[in-house]
Amino acid sequence: MDSHPSPEGVRNLIDGQASIGTVIQSGTIGQVNLAARAEVRTALDGLRSRGRVFVGRQPELDRLLELLRPEPSAPADPGEPQPGSAAGSPTAPARSPSGSGSDQGSGSSSGSLEELAARHGLSTWAPPAPGPDGPRTEWRMTRADGTFGPLPENLRLLARRSPSGQMLPLPYAYLEEPPSPEEPVPAVPEAEPGPAAVVVISGPGGVGTTELALQAAHLARERGDFPGGVLFLDLRGHRPDGRVEPGAALGTLLEALGVPAAEQPAGQPEREQLYRSLLAAREGAVLVVLDDAAAVPQVLPLLPGDPRTRVLVTSRHSLGLPGAEVVELAALGRADALEALRLHVRASGPHEGHRQRGRRDGRFGREPEAAEALAVQCGRLPLALRMVAALLAEDPELTLAELAGELADRRTALDGIADRERTLRAVIDVSYRHLPADQARLLRLMALAPFPLTTDTATALGGGSERTTRRLLRGLVRSHLVTGSGGGQGRWELPDLIRLFLEGLPTEPTEPPEAAESAEPADEEAAQARIRLLLVYEGRTRAAAEDLFATAPRGGRSVAVRQAQALNWLDEVLAEAVLLATGEGPADLRMLLCHNLERYLERRHLPDTGLLVAETLLALTLELAETRLRPELARGLPRMVRDAHCSLGSALLAVRQPRAAAACFEEAVERARADGDLRDEALALSGVSRALAGQDRGEEAVTVLRRALALLDGPPELSPERDPELGPERDALRLALGRALLREGDAEGALAEWRRIAEPGASDEVDREVARALLALDRAPEAVALLRGVLRRATEAEQVFRATSTRLALGEALVAAGEAAEAAEVLRVVELAGAMNEDHWLVARSWRWLATAHRELGEPDRAGELLRHAVALARRTDDAELLVEIGNARQVAEEPAEAAQAWGLAVECLVRTGDLPGARSVLGQAADALERLDGRPELRELVPELRARAAALAELERGLAAETGAG
């Protein structure tokens, strides 16, 4: 090619003839003649200004500067740090100590918990609520940035030493198994981040992608990384007035590089070639910043071929640009969000000014909790924090609590967070309106579930195939409108601000244009989605409830495996199932879901949740009773209503509200009597008896049970020959009667009733009750023999839960029989089983009886430590029954001060949960015990105060009863 082009044109070696001013071809400059006019002024370095407040992004900024640094032009002296290198840059990220630590891959598992944690990259976290032995330390796998990372597939449970002396598992504490000696894994040094031609910063709207890009571009220019200049172009990918198309974008970039619009080629391919040629011809490296990209096709034509040029792209989507490095931004951390909010207020200042701009704002020091609330309401997004800061700066008299109160209304919060140009709702709406129709539909339906979804439950909501749902979810994650991953049945979650936005959509949401014709009405679509989700949860909870109380293997799974898997799954989905049961949807499906949860909640000792479910169950049953149903369904409704009243009565007893429970059971009695159902009347009377016993009306409780038995023993139509189910129900009443007699101190009468139930050994539950009566009669060896048989049968049948509860009773019987050493061995098994299942009820009771066993073994210090731990755990779970037991044990051990403390804590629990009769009874018991003390005048002086408190509670109880009667 000639070195001087003719006036007519120049020859392009690859693409043919082109006119002067449009010579275009990327490649070696010596092969192409460039004819851009030298006198044209360029618009390079037209970079937008960076913000004055920049908080919490230092690690990401450091990484960007490393990725953007140009390649060294010549081999560097290894002994001398180079500009922009990790060694020479003050912004270089610190190396992770795990990359070259000597412990990596060692396979050693010895040492303390702290040493194990350090070796395997675990960090500690102490929750604010105190555990049984003070703040409980939990160990979790964390990433380098401090967020929780995925646990490895091969897990090994850590342990801690319990007060009983054995090692118990630590919840959430896992380690990777070390490599086997046969297959050593060498330590691999962590690779330093290298330069990248294209870097994408992505994150949800308002997270600060543009600001981070500007900060990095300014710093890189200031340190001289890009002598060829910096180009900035807003692609307007998420602007309502339309995005900048590639052809127009190339025209703007060419003008910045000195080519007037009149001399630019008309076609996009020719513009691309000229753009790349001009970048390659510049003497120094160039940084191109492409802000707010909508999609890959918008960016690809703007990528240069010159290896020196760096391109920094920002987007609300995780663009899949080939070979690009991606920096994902999330919301700020707690401390950074608070600092950003404070600094934005300080930087804004009032317009007319009661204070000078830059002065510290005293509201943050006076209202730290309100500042935290504001940061959370902003989703810790930098844009939202800046908007709220502007509101605070404009009104110096506005308190943080007042603004937080205004933003607490979920209906208007996204509109209240705003600046002069837009609201936070509008920012999110831009992302929503750019979604394809199928993704937008699934996103709306996900807001119907107030909890994270698995892939299959999301599939149920959407009503499509799992493969399609997974594809849609991945698209929503790329748009930063959903968080989660699709590994296995990974969890998918809506950020709270996105949920707020979706809740605020109109009943008939404006769809993307292509969906307007096919979209079904939103309310009908939501109703069908709820039904599909309820059907999934109802079916799975029913199957889990069956497995939880399984008595035989099924599908290759033993009884123990079925029960353990069911318990773990129900633990995991409890909150979700309760939210669905108490939310919206067909009453019959929600009622079935409540039924499925009842026995599990009793097994897990979760009385508060059980009360919520029981209240919902009764409300749903009454709603169905007022609905016109098919005759075969309507016939069973009266019994369902009576059962629901009894379920609520049992739930009220569990939270120590015997008076309210009695009203529920009496309602069931009246309904059964009106329907002529003697069997249900008798069973409801059994509940009345339990409610009376809870009010310290034991004699009346026994009388009511005898009346219930008389109902079943009377009419000939209720004979076992005519009704095979009657026998077990009559036995259940005799079991309850025996318990009532035992509470009244009539152990012989209880034994007589229980031995009328069945042959010895026919019912394990009866045998356990018989053992209790034998213990009350000081016949401990007989109780031990009986319980050994129950335990043997439960173990042979692989009934894990029944075996564990039997071991607890056996431990108590062995202590009473003088077999303290064996009792300790049995009770440690109970402790371990409770700890493995996080069953605090079992663990606390095992500690209570282990304490007695160790005292009998001459270890009073260990016994005292066990009781202290048991008290702390019982107090945390409001287990007043156990606190009373511990007080009694302390009294027997001649430790009156400790006994009084335990009784006092029991009274606190009972008053807090509304059981005033129970609290009054414990106060009376404590006063009687302290009054009999000799030589402890300081404790006897408490007796008048205890009796005065009991009298005050009695007066309060009478007042409440009068109010209830008047109501």
Short mmCIF file of N, CA, C and O in Angstrom, two decimals, residues 638 642 645-646 662-677 680-682 684-685 688 707:
data_model
loop_
_atom_site.label_atom_id
_atom_site.label_comp_id
_atom_site.label_asym_id
_atom_site.label_seq_id
_atom_site.Cartn_x
_atom_site.Cartn_y
_atom_site.Cartn_z
N PRO A 638 -69.61 -32.26 61.66
CA PRO A 638 -69.80 -32.06 63.11
C PRO A 638 -68.67 -32.65 63.95
O PRO A 638 -68.21 -32.02 64.91
N ARG A 642 -65.92 -30.74 66.44
CA ARG A 642 -65.65 -31.13 67.82
C ARG A 642 -64.17 -31.45 68.02
O ARG A 642 -63.55 -31.04 69.02
N HIS A 645 -62.18 -28.25 68.30
CA HIS A 645 -62.27 -27.63 69.63
C HIS A 645 -61.36 -28.36 70.62
O HIS A 645 -60.69 -27.73 71.45
N CYS A 646 -61.33 -29.69 70.54
CA CYS A 646 -60.46 -30.44 71.45
C CYS A 646 -58.99 -30.18 71.15
O CYS A 646 -58.16 -30.09 72.07
N ALA A 662 -60.44 -25.29 79.18
CA ALA A 662 -61.69 -25.89 79.67
C ALA A 662 -62.87 -25.42 78.85
O ALA A 662 -63.78 -26.21 78.52
N ALA A 663 -62.90 -24.15 78.47
CA ALA A 663 -64.01 -23.63 77.66
C ALA A 663 -64.08 -24.34 76.31
O ALA A 663 -65.17 -24.65 75.82
N CYS A 664 -62.93 -24.62 75.70
CA CYS A 664 -62.92 -25.33 74.41
C CYS A 664 -63.45 -26.74 74.56
O CYS A 664 -64.27 -27.21 73.74
N PHE A 665 -62.96 -27.45 75.57
CA PHE A 665 -63.42 -28.83 75.77
C PHE A 665 -64.92 -28.87 76.10
O PHE A 665 -65.65 -29.76 75.63
N GLU A 666 -65.40 -27.91 76.91
CA GLU A 666 -66.82 -27.90 77.26
C GLU A 666 -67.68 -27.61 76.04
O GLU A 666 -68.80 -28.15 75.92
N GLU A 667 -67.17 -26.78 75.12
CA GLU A 667 -67.90 -26.55 73.87
C GLU A 667 -68.01 -27.85 73.07
O GLU A 667 -69.07 -28.16 72.49
N ALA A 668 -66.92 -28.64 73.05
CA ALA A 668 -66.95 -29.92 72.35
C ALA A 668 -67.93 -30.88 73.02
O ALA A 668 -68.65 -31.63 72.34
N VAL A 669 -67.99 -30.85 74.36
CA VAL A 669 -68.95 -31.70 75.09
C VAL A 669 -70.37 -31.34 74.69
O VAL A 669 -71.21 -32.22 74.40
N GLU A 670 -70.70 -30.04 74.68
CA GLU A 670 -72.06 -29.60 74.35
C GLU A 670 -72.43 -29.99 72.92
O GLU A 670 -73.56 -30.42 72.65
N ARG A 671 -71.50 -29.83 72.00
CA ARG A 671 -71.80 -30.18 70.61
C ARG A 671 -72.03 -31.68 70.47
O ARG A 671 -72.92 -32.14 69.73
N ALA A 672 -71.18 -32.49 71.16
CA ALA A 672 -71.35 -33.94 71.08
C ALA A 672 -72.68 -34.36 71.70
O ALA A 672 -73.38 -35.25 71.17
N ARG A 673 -73.05 -33.73 72.81
CA ARG A 673 -74.31 -34.07 73.48
C ARG A 673 -75.50 -33.71 72.59
O ARG A 673 -76.47 -34.47 72.48
N ALA A 674 -75.39 -32.55 71.91
CA ALA A 674 -76.48 -32.13 71.02
C ALA A 674 -76.62 -33.07 69.83
O ALA A 674 -77.73 -33.29 69.33
N ASP A 675 -75.51 -33.64 69.38
CA ASP A 675 -75.52 -34.56 68.25
C ASP A 675 -75.77 -36.00 68.69
O ASP A 675 -75.83 -36.91 67.84
N GLY A 676 -75.89 -36.24 70.00
CA GLY A 676 -76.13 -37.59 70.49
C GLY A 676 -74.95 -38.52 70.33
O GLY A 676 -75.13 -39.74 70.22
N ASP A 677 -73.75 -37.98 70.32
CA ASP A 677 -72.54 -38.79 70.12
C ASP A 677 -71.88 -39.01 71.48
O ASP A 677 -71.11 -38.18 71.98
N ASP A 680 -67.85 -39.20 71.49
CA ASP A 680 -67.15 -37.92 71.44
C ASP A 680 -67.37 -37.12 72.71
O ASP A 680 -66.50 -36.37 73.14
N GLU A 681 -68.54 -37.27 73.31
CA GLU A 681 -68.78 -36.58 74.58
C GLU A 681 -67.81 -37.08 75.65
O GLU A 681 -67.24 -36.28 76.41
N ALA A 682 -67.61 -38.39 75.70
CA ALA A 682 -66.69 -38.96 76.69
C ALA A 682 -65.26 -38.48 76.45
O ALA A 682 -64.53 -38.12 77.39
N ALA A 684 -64.30 -35.72 74.92
CA ALA A 684 -64.19 -34.31 75.25
C ALA A 684 -64.16 -34.11 76.77
O ALA A 684 -63.47 -33.22 77.28
N LEU A 685 -64.89 -34.96 77.52
CA LEU A 685 -64.83 -34.88 78.99
C LEU A 685 -63.43 -35.19 79.50
O LEU A 685 -63.00 -34.64 80.52
N VAL A 688 -61.76 -31.98 79.44
CA VAL A 688 -62.20 -31.15 80.57
C VAL A 688 -61.46 -31.54 81.83
O VAL A 688 -61.04 -30.69 82.63
N ARG A 707 -67.13 -40.08 85.09
CA ARG A 707 -68.38 -39.85 84.36
C ARG A 707 -68.21 -40.19 82.88
O ARG A 707 -69.10 -40.76 82.24
#
